[in-house]
PDB file of C-alpha atoms and ligand atoms in Angstrom:
ATOM      1  CA  MET A  27      -8.122  -2.737   9.174  1.00  0.00           C
ATOM      2  CA  LYS A  28      -4.918  -3.603   7.969  1.00  0.00           C
ATOM      3  CA  ILE A  29      -2.885  -3.498   4.575  1.00  0.00           C
ATOM      4  CA  VAL A  30      -0.442  -6.146   4.168  1.00  0.00           C
ATOM      5  CA  LEU A  31       1.856  -6.031   1.916  1.00  0.00           C
ATOM      6  CA  ASP A  32       3.398  -9.097  -0.008  1.00  0.00           C
ATOM      7  CA  ARG A  33       6.951  -7.380  -0.300  1.00  0.00           C
ATOM      8  CA  PRO A  34       8.445 -10.410  -2.809  1.00  0.00           C
ATOM      9  CA  ARG A  35       5.590  -9.166  -4.914  1.00  0.00           C
ATOM     10  CA  CYS A  36       6.326  -5.637  -4.882  1.00  0.00           C
ATOM     11  CA  GLU A  37       7.818  -3.807  -7.987  1.00  0.00           C
ATOM     12  CA  GLY A  38       7.851  -0.498  -6.766  1.00  0.00           C
ATOM     13  CA  HIS A  39       5.564   1.069  -9.178  1.00  0.00           C
ATOM     14  CA  GLY A  40       4.111   3.653  -6.769  1.00  0.00           C
ATOM     15  CA  LEU A  41       0.930   3.628  -7.954  1.00  0.00           C
ATOM     16  CA  CYS A  42      -0.185   2.658  -3.927  1.00  0.00           C
ATOM     17  CA  GLU A  43       1.697   5.523  -2.764  1.00  0.00           C
ATOM     18  CA  GLU A  44      -0.437   7.998  -5.510  1.00  0.00           C
ATOM     19  CA  ALA A  45      -3.821   6.646  -4.412  1.00  0.00           C
ATOM     20  CA  ALA A  46      -3.161   6.585  -0.884  1.00  0.00           C
ATOM     21  CA  PRO A  47       0.013   8.886  -0.029  1.00  0.00           C
ATOM     22  CA  GLN A  48      -1.395   9.099   3.400  1.00  0.00           C
ATOM     23  CA  LEU A  49      -0.728   5.533   4.011  1.00  0.00           C
ATOM     24  CA  MET A  50       2.113   4.655   2.496  1.00  0.00           C
ATOM     25  CA  HIS A  51       5.940   5.639   0.959  1.00  0.00           C
ATOM     26  CA  LEU A  52       7.917   4.797  -1.689  1.00  0.00           C
ATOM     27  CA  ASP A  53      11.461   5.341  -0.441  1.00  0.00           C
ATOM     28  CA  ASP A  54      14.263   6.252  -2.939  1.00  0.00           C
ATOM     29  CA  GLU A  55      15.118   2.680  -3.656  1.00  0.00           C
ATOM     30  CA  GLY A  56      11.834   1.810  -4.447  1.00  0.00           C
ATOM     31  CA  GLU A  57      11.366   0.335  -1.104  1.00  0.00           C
ATOM     32  CA  LEU A  58       7.755   1.005   0.014  1.00  0.00           C
ATOM     33  CA  ALA A  59       7.107   1.457   3.495  1.00  0.00           C
ATOM     34  CA  LEU A  60       3.728   1.357   5.161  1.00  0.00           C
ATOM     35  CA  GLY A  61       3.290   4.588   7.107  1.00  0.00           C
ATOM     36  CA  ARG A  62       0.564   3.070   8.851  1.00  0.00           C
ATOM     37  CA  GLU A  63      -0.140  -0.656   8.820  1.00  0.00           C
ATOM     38  CA  GLU A  64      -3.541  -0.269  10.907  1.00  0.00           C
ATOM     39  CA  PHE A  65      -5.739   1.988   9.254  1.00  0.00           C
ATOM     40  CA  GLU A  66      -9.524   3.546  10.643  1.00  0.00           C
ATOM     41  CA  ALA A  67     -12.338   3.538   8.615  1.00  0.00           C
ATOM     42  CA  ALA A  68     -12.018   7.100   7.499  1.00  0.00           C
ATOM     43  CA  ASP A  69      -8.946   6.076   5.323  1.00  0.00           C
ATOM     44  CA  ALA A  70     -10.582   2.635   3.999  1.00  0.00           C
ATOM     45  CA  VAL A  71     -11.233   4.453   0.864  1.00  0.00           C
ATOM     46  CA  LEU A  72      -7.866   5.256   0.264  1.00  0.00           C
ATOM     47  CA  ALA A  73      -6.544   1.913   1.533  1.00  0.00           C
ATOM     48  CA  HIS A  74      -8.884   0.383  -1.019  1.00  0.00           C
ATOM     49  CA  ALA A  75      -8.228   2.145  -3.613  1.00  0.00           C
ATOM     50  CA  ALA A  76      -4.113   1.704  -2.807  1.00  0.00           C
ATOM     51  CA  VAL A  77      -5.021  -2.378  -2.870  1.00  0.00           C
ATOM     52  CA  ARG A  78      -7.297  -1.846  -6.604  1.00  0.00           C
ATOM     53  CA  VAL A  79      -4.327   0.225  -8.395  1.00  0.00           C
ATOM     54  CA  CYS A  80      -1.215  -2.318  -7.627  1.00  0.00           C
ATOM     55  CA  PRO A  81      -0.994  -3.947 -11.087  1.00  0.00           C
ATOM     56  CA  VAL A  82       0.979  -6.747  -9.290  1.00  0.00           C
ATOM     57  CA  ALA A  83      -1.100  -7.605  -6.380  1.00  0.00           C
ATOM     58  CA  ALA A  84       0.740  -6.964  -3.419  1.00  0.00           C
ATOM     59  CA  LEU A  85      -1.489  -5.329  -1.497  1.00  0.00           C
ATOM     60  CA  ARG A  86      -4.425  -7.062   0.472  1.00  0.00           C
ATOM     61  CA  ILE A  87      -6.590  -5.721   3.431  1.00  0.00           C
ATOM     62  CA  ALA A  88      -7.139  -7.893   6.576  1.00  0.00           C
TER      63      ALA A  88
HETATM   64  S1  SF4 B   7       1.627  -0.664  -6.551  1.00  0.00           S
HETATM   65 FE1  SF4 B   7       2.035  -2.348  -5.892  1.00  0.00          FE
HETATM   66  S2  SF4 B   7       4.042  -3.114  -6.981  1.00  0.00           S
HETATM   67 FE2  SF4 B   7       3.703  -1.256  -6.809  1.00  0.00          FE
HETATM   68  S3  SF4 B   7       4.848  -0.033  -5.101  1.00  0.00           S
HETATM   69 FE3  SF4 B   7       2.722  -0.227  -4.431  1.00  0.00          FE
HETATM   70  S4  SF4 B   7       2.384  -2.257  -3.628  1.00  0.00           S
HETATM   71 FE4  SF4 B   7       4.298  -2.456  -4.529  1.00  0.00          FE
END
């Protein structure tokens, strides 16, 4: 499974990083970097939590 970021939609709120810091990181300029775009089943709960908390629906799982 994979996390897909709709970058133009992302507003840098950082809530996704709080939910899944192992999978993503917001840099000093508010740009979100996906540390591991592909994730293992063990991280699925975190990945889904990150998708759910994003207030602008910029993340999805493919
Ligand atoms: S929570 Fe959504 S808007 Fe905020 S940094 Fe993450 S993807 Fe971007």
